[in-house]
Backbone as JSON, one array per atom type, in Angstrom:
{
  "sequence": "MRTAHGRTSLFETNDDLCRACVSYFDWATENPLQEDRVFSHQGEQTHESVSLLRAFTLSGLWLHLGITEKTWRAWRRDRPDLKEVITKAEADEVDGSCSARRRNAP",
  "N": [[-25.29, 29.16, 44.45], [-25.07, 28.14, 41.09], [-22.08, 27.84, 39.19], [-21.52, 26.84, 36.78], [-23.11, 25.69, 33.82], [-25.01, 23.16, 32.19], [-23.74, 20.11, 30.69], [-20.63, 18.65, 31.71], [-17.66, 18.93, 29.81], [-16.53, 16.27, 27.75], [-13.97, 16.19, 26.78], [-11.52, 18.12, 27.81], [-9.3, 19.4, 26.73], [-7.41, 19.95, 23.67], [-5.42, 18.0, 23.5], [-6.56, 15.93, 25.04], [-8.72, 15.1, 23.43], [-7.25, 14.37, 21.22], [-5.75, 12.15, 22.16], [-7.86, 10.37, 22.6], [-8.83, 10.04, 19.99], [-6.59, 8.86, 18.78], [-6.62, 6.52, 20.2], [-8.9, 5.29, 19.1], [-8.03, 4.93, 16.4], [-5.85, 3.26, 16.84], [-7.17, 1.03, 17.98], [-8.79, 0.24, 15.8], [-6.82, -0.5, 13.98], [-5.51, -2.57, 15.34], [-7.5, -4.45, 15.5], [-8.38, -5.98, 13.07], [-10.78, -6.64, 10.43], [-12.07, -9.91, 9.85], [-12.01, -12.18, 7.24], [-13.36, -15.0, 5.74], [-11.86, -17.02, 3.46], [-11.99, -19.13, 0.62], [-9.8, -21.42, -0.72], [-8.55, -23.16, -3.5], [-6.61, -25.89, -4.38], [-5.09, -28.11, -6.42], [-7.46, -29.61, -6.57], [-8.31, -29.74, -3.93], [-10.07, -28.08, -1.42], [-9.59, -25.42, 0.81], [-10.2, -23.53, 3.78], [-9.41, -20.29, 4.8], [-8.64, -17.79, 7.13], [-8.52, -14.38, 6.56], [-6.99, -11.34, 7.29], [-8.33, -8.11, 7.16], [-7.83, -4.67, 6.71], [-9.48, -2.54, 8.87], [-11.76, -0.04, 8.07], [-11.27, 3.42, 8.73], [-13.67, 5.39, 10.08], [-15.76, 8.29, 10.46], [-18.15, 7.88, 11.81], [-17.56, 5.56, 13.23], [-15.52, 6.57, 14.84], [-16.96, 8.46, 16.34], [-18.66, 6.75, 17.76], [-16.77, 5.34, 19.26], [-15.79, 7.45, 20.8], [-18.02, 8.01, 22.25], [-19.95, 9.85, 21.54], [-22.28, 11.85, 19.58], [-23.0, 12.58, 16.1], [-24.05, 15.11, 16.03], [-22.96, 16.3, 18.33], [-20.24, 16.28, 17.62], [-20.27, 18.03, 15.41], [-21.13, 20.34, 16.71], [-18.94, 20.78, 18.38], [-17.02, 21.31, 16.42], [-18.01, 23.7, 15.49], [-18.22, 25.3, 17.83], [-16.01, 24.98, 19.49], [-13.12, 26.16, 19.25], [-10.71, 25.42, 20.32], [-10.49, 22.72, 19.88], [-10.28, 22.45, 17.22], [-7.96, 21.78, 15.64], [-7.49, 18.99, 16.05], [-9.98, 17.93, 15.31], [-10.13, 18.66, 12.59], [-7.93, 17.2, 11.58], [-8.71, 14.59, 12.26], [-10.92, 14.27, 10.64], [-9.65, 14.13, 8.25], [-8.31, 11.78, 8.47], [-5.73, 11.92, 9.59], [-4.86, 12.02, 12.16], [-3.45, 10.02, 13.58], [-0.6, 9.96, 12.96], [0.08, 12.61, 13.61], [-0.39, 12.83, 16.3], [1.23, 11.04, 17.54], [3.63, 11.65, 18.92], [2.64, 13.07, 21.1], [1.11, 11.06, 22.23], [3.05, 9.23, 23.11], [4.11, 10.69, 25.16], [2.05, 10.85, 26.88], [0.38, 10.25, 30.02]],
  "CA": [[-25.54, 29.48, 43.06], [-24.22, 27.37, 40.16], [-21.15, 28.63, 38.39], [-21.46, 26.23, 35.45], [-24.38, 25.17, 33.34], [-24.87, 22.13, 31.17], [-22.9, 18.95, 30.93], [-19.19, 18.87, 31.67], [-17.09, 18.49, 28.55], [-15.82, 15.0, 27.77], [-12.58, 16.46, 26.45], [-11.22, 19.49, 28.24], [-8.25, 20.01, 25.91], [-7.08, 19.4, 22.37], [-4.67, 16.76, 23.73], [-7.49, 14.89, 25.51], [-9.42, 14.59, 22.25], [-6.24, 13.73, 20.38], [-5.48, 10.81, 22.71], [-9.04, 9.53, 22.37], [-8.85, 9.72, 18.56], [-5.51, 7.9, 18.56], [-7.1, 5.26, 20.77], [-9.78, 4.7, 18.09], [-7.24, 4.48, 15.25], [-5.09, 2.09, 17.31], [-8.1, -0.09, 18.1], [-9.19, -0.2, 14.46], [-5.66, -1.15, 13.37], [-5.21, -3.8, 16.08], [-8.64, -5.36, 15.4], [-8.82, -6.02, 11.66], [-11.9, -7.5, 10.08], [-11.65, -11.23, 9.41], [-12.8, -12.7, 6.12], [-13.09, -16.4, 5.46], [-11.69, -17.22, 2.02], [-11.83, -20.52, 0.19], [-8.75, -21.6, -1.7], [-8.56, -24.49, -4.11], [-5.3, -26.25, -4.92], [-5.07, -29.5, -6.86], [-8.74, -30.24, -6.26], [-8.66, -29.67, -2.51], [-10.46, -26.75, -0.97], [-9.28, -25.09, 2.2], [-10.68, -22.24, 4.26], [-8.39, -19.56, 5.52], [-9.06, -16.48, 7.61], [-7.66, -13.32, 6.05], [-7.21, -10.06, 7.98], [-8.56, -6.94, 6.3], [-7.76, -3.42, 7.46], [-10.77, -1.95, 9.2], [-11.81, 1.35, 7.6], [-11.45, 4.47, 9.72], [-14.84, 6.19, 9.71], [-16.17, 9.24, 11.48], [-19.19, 7.28, 12.66], [-16.85, 4.67, 14.14], [-14.83, 7.43, 15.8], [-17.96, 9.02, 17.26], [-19.09, 5.66, 18.63], [-15.65, 5.11, 20.17], [-15.72, 8.6, 21.71], [-19.25, 8.08, 23.03], [-20.65, 11.09, 21.18], [-23.09, 11.8, 18.37], [-22.58, 13.48, 15.03], [-24.48, 16.46, 16.43], [-21.95, 16.79, 19.26], [-19.02, 16.53, 16.84], [-20.48, 19.26, 14.63], [-21.17, 21.46, 17.66], [-17.55, 21.04, 18.77], [-16.34, 21.94, 15.29], [-18.52, 25.06, 15.39], [-18.14, 26.09, 19.06], [-14.8, 24.71, 20.28], [-11.92, 26.41, 18.44], [-9.57, 24.74, 20.95], [-10.45, 21.34, 19.37], [-10.3, 22.51, 15.76], [-6.82, 21.09, 15.03], [-7.7, 17.54, 16.07], [-11.18, 17.63, 14.53], [-9.74, 18.76, 11.18], [-7.06, 16.07, 11.25], [-9.49, 13.35, 12.36], [-11.76, 14.2, 9.45], [-8.76, 13.8, 7.13], [-7.61, 10.54, 8.86], [-4.33, 12.24, 9.79], [-4.6, 12.18, 13.58], [-2.52, 9.03, 14.1], [0.77, 10.42, 12.88], [0.3, 13.91, 14.23], [-0.51, 12.73, 17.75], [2.07, 9.96, 18.07], [4.57, 12.18, 19.91], [1.85, 13.37, 22.28], [0.68, 9.79, 22.83], [4.19, 8.68, 23.83], [4.33, 11.49, 26.37], [0.84, 10.83, 27.69], [0.5, 9.41, 31.21]],
  "C": [[-24.57, 28.68, 42.19], [-23.3, 28.3, 39.39], [-21.03, 28.08, 36.98], [-22.83, 25.68, 35.09], [-24.13, 24.13, 32.27], [-23.92, 21.03, 31.59], [-21.41, 19.3, 30.89], [-18.65, 18.29, 30.37], [-16.34, 17.17, 28.71], [-14.33, 15.22, 27.58], [-12.28, 17.92, 26.75], [-10.23, 20.18, 27.3], [-8.12, 19.3, 24.56], [-6.36, 18.05, 22.53], [-5.55, 15.62, 24.22], [-8.22, 14.26, 24.33], [-8.45, 13.85, 21.35], [-5.96, 12.31, 20.86], [-6.65, 9.87, 22.47], [-9.15, 9.13, 20.9], [-7.78, 8.69, 18.23], [-5.92, 6.53, 19.08], [-8.02, 4.54, 19.77], [-8.97, 4.14, 16.92], [-6.39, 3.27, 15.62], [-5.98, 0.87, 17.39], [-8.47, -0.64, 16.72], [-8.05, -0.94, 13.75], [-5.38, -2.5, 14.03], [-6.33, -4.84, 16.0], [-9.16, -5.41, 13.96], [-10.05, -6.9, 11.5], [-11.35, -8.84, 9.6], [-12.6, -11.7, 8.31], [-12.38, -14.14, 5.88], [-13.01, -16.56, 3.94], [-11.47, -18.7, 1.75], [-10.78, -20.55, -0.91], [-8.83, -23.02, -2.24], [-7.2, -24.74, -4.74], [-5.31, -27.76, -5.19], [-6.32, -30.26, -6.4], [-9.15, -30.22, -4.8], [-8.97, -28.24, -2.12], [-10.11, -26.58, 0.51], [-9.85, -23.71, 2.52], [-9.56, -21.59, 5.03], [-8.94, -18.2, 5.92], [-8.03, -15.44, 7.16], [-8.01, -12.03, 6.78], [-7.33, -8.93, 6.96], [-8.54, -5.69, 7.17], [-9.16, -2.86, 7.65], [-10.74, -0.47, 8.76], [-11.98, 2.31, 8.78], [-12.64, 5.32, 9.26], [-15.15, 7.18, 10.83], [-17.23, 8.64, 12.38], [-18.58, 6.29, 13.65], [-16.12, 5.45, 15.22], [-15.82, 7.98, 16.82], [-18.45, 7.96, 18.24], [-18.01, 5.39, 19.68], [-15.55, 6.21, 21.22], [-16.95, 8.72, 22.61], [-20.03, 9.36, 22.77], [-21.5, 10.85, 19.93], [-22.5, 12.73, 17.31], [-22.92, 14.92, 15.39], [-23.46, 17.09, 17.39], [-20.67, 17.16, 18.53], [-19.13, 17.84, 16.08], [-20.53, 20.49, 15.53], [-19.76, 21.8, 18.13], [-16.81, 21.76, 17.64], [-16.74, 23.42, 15.2], [-18.15, 25.91, 16.62], [-16.86, 25.92, 19.88], [-13.55, 24.92, 19.43], [-10.68, 25.72, 19.02], [-9.43, 23.29, 20.47], [-10.32, 21.28, 17.86], [-9.18, 21.71, 15.1], [-7.06, 19.58, 14.95], [-8.92, 17.16, 15.23], [-10.85, 17.64, 13.04], [-8.9, 17.57, 10.76], [-7.81, 14.74, 11.31], [-10.36, 13.19, 11.11], [-10.94, 13.87, 8.21], [-7.97, 12.51, 7.39], [-6.12, 10.77, 9.06], [-3.94, 12.31, 11.26], [-3.49, 11.25, 14.06], [-1.09, 9.52, 14.1], [1.02, 11.71, 13.64], [0.25, 13.84, 15.75], [0.45, 11.72, 18.35], [3.06, 10.47, 19.12], [3.83, 12.52, 21.21], [1.46, 12.1, 23.0], [1.82, 9.18, 23.63], [4.45, 9.4, 25.13], [3.14, 11.49, 27.3], [1.04, 9.91, 28.9], [-0.14, 8.05, 31.03]]
}
């Protein structure tokens, strides 16, 4: 007889989700968007690549986590153990709040 039903949770604990969110914010910071800009000086034009901070978005986070918006909303509703990280991720505050946990992560 089965003791569990449904899919196993991707994130068993608040810390697991926290580390995954930090991973997204780190990736977005380390991989800025590149924009080609044209500069003109004394009649000569040059092209230069300029790094632009990539926006942190919930849809980007969900893609990084491998989940859908529906899953995220279900977690917010049904997983009180993940509430702290979900709330902070929605406010773009996860990076600073999880940095100590990330340093202690295996």
